Amino acid sequence: MFSALFSVICFSLILNSEGFFEPVQAAALQNGIKIPLIIFEAEKDDMVDNCGIEKFAKKTKTAQLVRMKDSKHEIFNAGEAVRDSYYRQIFLFLNHVYTAQGRMNE
């Protein structure tokens, strides 16, 4: 479960760094990402190129792309409805990963 949470944080940083981490993205795609990954995209983001996020998500087999409607760059600072949906998606994802790991360990 911690690896999934780590992936949420790390790839949020990588994808939102305006090209600074492009070599990291390329290496991750070349070597293949093997852990579950959730990627959030803010619909009204004016700081990040959503096309790049979508391209990365399509190339990553384990990625789940979640588009946050009516959200700007910092989704966790959005209004209550958007923020509730954001956290609900994170916890659903983590629960899914945790449940899947439990089945694998049986």
mmCIF file of C-alpha atoms in Angstrom, residues 12-91:
data_model
loop_
_atom_site.group_PDB
_atom_site.id
_atom_site.type_symbol
_atom_site.label_atom_id
_atom_site.label_comp_id
_atom_site.label_asym_id
_atom_site.label_seq_id
_atom_site.Cartn_x
_atom_site.Cartn_y
_atom_site.Cartn_z
ATOM 1 C CA SER A 12 2.462 13.913 -9.297
ATOM 2 C CA LEU A 13 5.782 15.683 -8.812
ATOM 3 C CA ILE A 14 7.328 14.219 -11.962
ATOM 4 C CA LEU A 15 4.412 15.029 -14.235
ATOM 5 C CA ASN A 16 3.975 18.518 -12.863
ATOM 6 C CA SER A 17 7.556 19.705 -13.118
ATOM 7 C CA GLU A 18 7.342 21.323 -16.551
ATOM 8 C CA GLY A 19 9.888 19.065 -18.222
ATOM 9 C CA PHE A 20 12.453 19.078 -15.423
ATOM 10 C CA PHE A 21 11.998 15.359 -14.836
ATOM 11 C CA GLU A 22 11.571 14.304 -18.479
ATOM 12 C CA PRO A 23 14.557 11.894 -18.262
ATOM 13 C CA VAL A 24 12.906 10.239 -15.261
ATOM 14 C CA GLN A 25 9.656 9.862 -17.206
ATOM 15 C CA ALA A 26 11.512 8.365 -20.180
ATOM 16 C CA ALA A 27 13.380 5.890 -17.955
ATOM 17 C CA ALA A 28 10.169 4.895 -16.184
ATOM 18 C CA LEU A 29 8.432 4.208 -19.481
ATOM 19 C CA GLN A 30 11.421 2.389 -20.954
ATOM 20 C CA ASN A 31 11.815 0.099 -17.931
ATOM 21 C CA GLY A 32 8.101 -0.267 -17.394
ATOM 22 C CA ILE A 33 6.235 0.810 -14.294
ATOM 23 C CA LYS A 34 5.131 -2.267 -12.436
ATOM 24 C CA ILE A 35 3.256 -0.748 -9.508
ATOM 25 C CA PRO A 36 -0.306 0.587 -9.651
ATOM 26 C CA LEU A 37 -0.366 4.283 -10.397
ATOM 27 C CA ILE A 38 -3.106 6.881 -10.156
ATOM 28 C CA ILE A 39 -2.642 10.160 -12.004
ATOM 29 C CA PHE A 40 -4.849 13.175 -11.410
ATOM 30 C CA GLU A 41 -5.425 15.770 -14.092
ATOM 31 C CA ALA A 42 -6.952 19.149 -13.282
ATOM 32 C CA GLU A 43 -9.358 20.102 -16.061
ATOM 33 C CA LYS A 44 -8.610 23.831 -15.834
ATOM 34 C CA ASP A 45 -4.878 23.577 -15.121
ATOM 35 C CA ASP A 46 -3.011 26.532 -16.592
ATOM 36 C CA MET A 47 0.397 25.487 -15.206
ATOM 37 C CA VAL A 48 0.714 21.953 -16.592
ATOM 38 C CA ASP A 49 0.207 20.617 -20.098
ATOM 39 C CA ASN A 50 -2.577 18.065 -19.727
ATOM 40 C CA CYS A 51 -1.651 16.557 -23.096
ATOM 41 C CA GLY A 52 1.655 15.428 -21.575
ATOM 42 C CA ILE A 53 -0.139 13.844 -18.635
ATOM 43 C CA GLU A 54 -2.548 12.029 -20.955
ATOM 44 C CA LYS A 55 0.296 10.814 -23.184
ATOM 45 C CA PHE A 56 2.201 9.471 -20.177
ATOM 46 C CA ALA A 57 -0.904 7.771 -18.762
ATOM 47 C CA LYS A 58 -1.673 6.070 -22.088
ATOM 48 C CA LYS A 59 1.856 4.660 -22.283
ATOM 49 C CA THR A 60 1.799 3.371 -18.721
ATOM 50 C CA LYS A 61 -0.058 0.072 -18.452
ATOM 51 C CA THR A 62 -0.596 0.273 -14.700
ATOM 52 C CA ALA A 63 -1.833 3.877 -14.689
ATOM 53 C CA GLN A 64 -5.331 5.057 -13.951
ATOM 54 C CA LEU A 65 -6.013 8.609 -15.138
ATOM 55 C CA VAL A 66 -8.590 10.598 -13.173
ATOM 56 C CA ARG A 67 -9.747 13.884 -14.682
ATOM 57 C CA MET A 68 -10.950 16.334 -12.077
ATOM 58 C CA LYS A 69 -13.688 18.449 -13.634
ATOM 59 C CA ASP A 70 -13.761 22.135 -12.704
ATOM 60 C CA SER A 71 -10.399 21.880 -10.947
ATOM 61 C CA LYS A 72 -7.370 24.099 -11.252
ATOM 62 C CA HIS A 73 -3.708 23.181 -10.701
ATOM 63 C CA GLU A 74 -3.776 22.361 -6.981
ATOM 64 C CA ILE A 75 -6.677 19.939 -6.765
ATOM 65 C CA PHE A 76 -6.349 19.503 -3.006
ATOM 66 C CA ASN A 77 -7.016 23.248 -2.607
ATOM 67 C CA ALA A 78 -10.182 23.156 -4.713
ATOM 68 C CA GLY A 79 -13.711 23.668 -3.469
ATOM 69 C CA GLU A 80 -15.273 21.137 -1.142
ATOM 70 C CA ALA A 81 -17.044 19.043 -3.805
ATOM 71 C CA VAL A 82 -13.915 18.667 -5.970
ATOM 72 C CA ARG A 83 -11.706 18.047 -2.946
ATOM 73 C CA ASP A 84 -14.075 15.368 -1.604
ATOM 74 C CA SER A 85 -14.067 13.611 -4.968
ATOM 75 C CA TYR A 86 -10.257 13.837 -5.117
ATOM 76 C CA TYR A 87 -9.753 12.226 -1.713
ATOM 77 C CA ARG A 88 -12.462 9.631 -2.371
ATOM 78 C CA GLN A 89 -10.627 8.583 -5.562
ATOM 79 C CA ILE A 90 -7.326 8.302 -3.694
ATOM 80 C CA PHE A 91 -8.807 6.130 -0.952
#
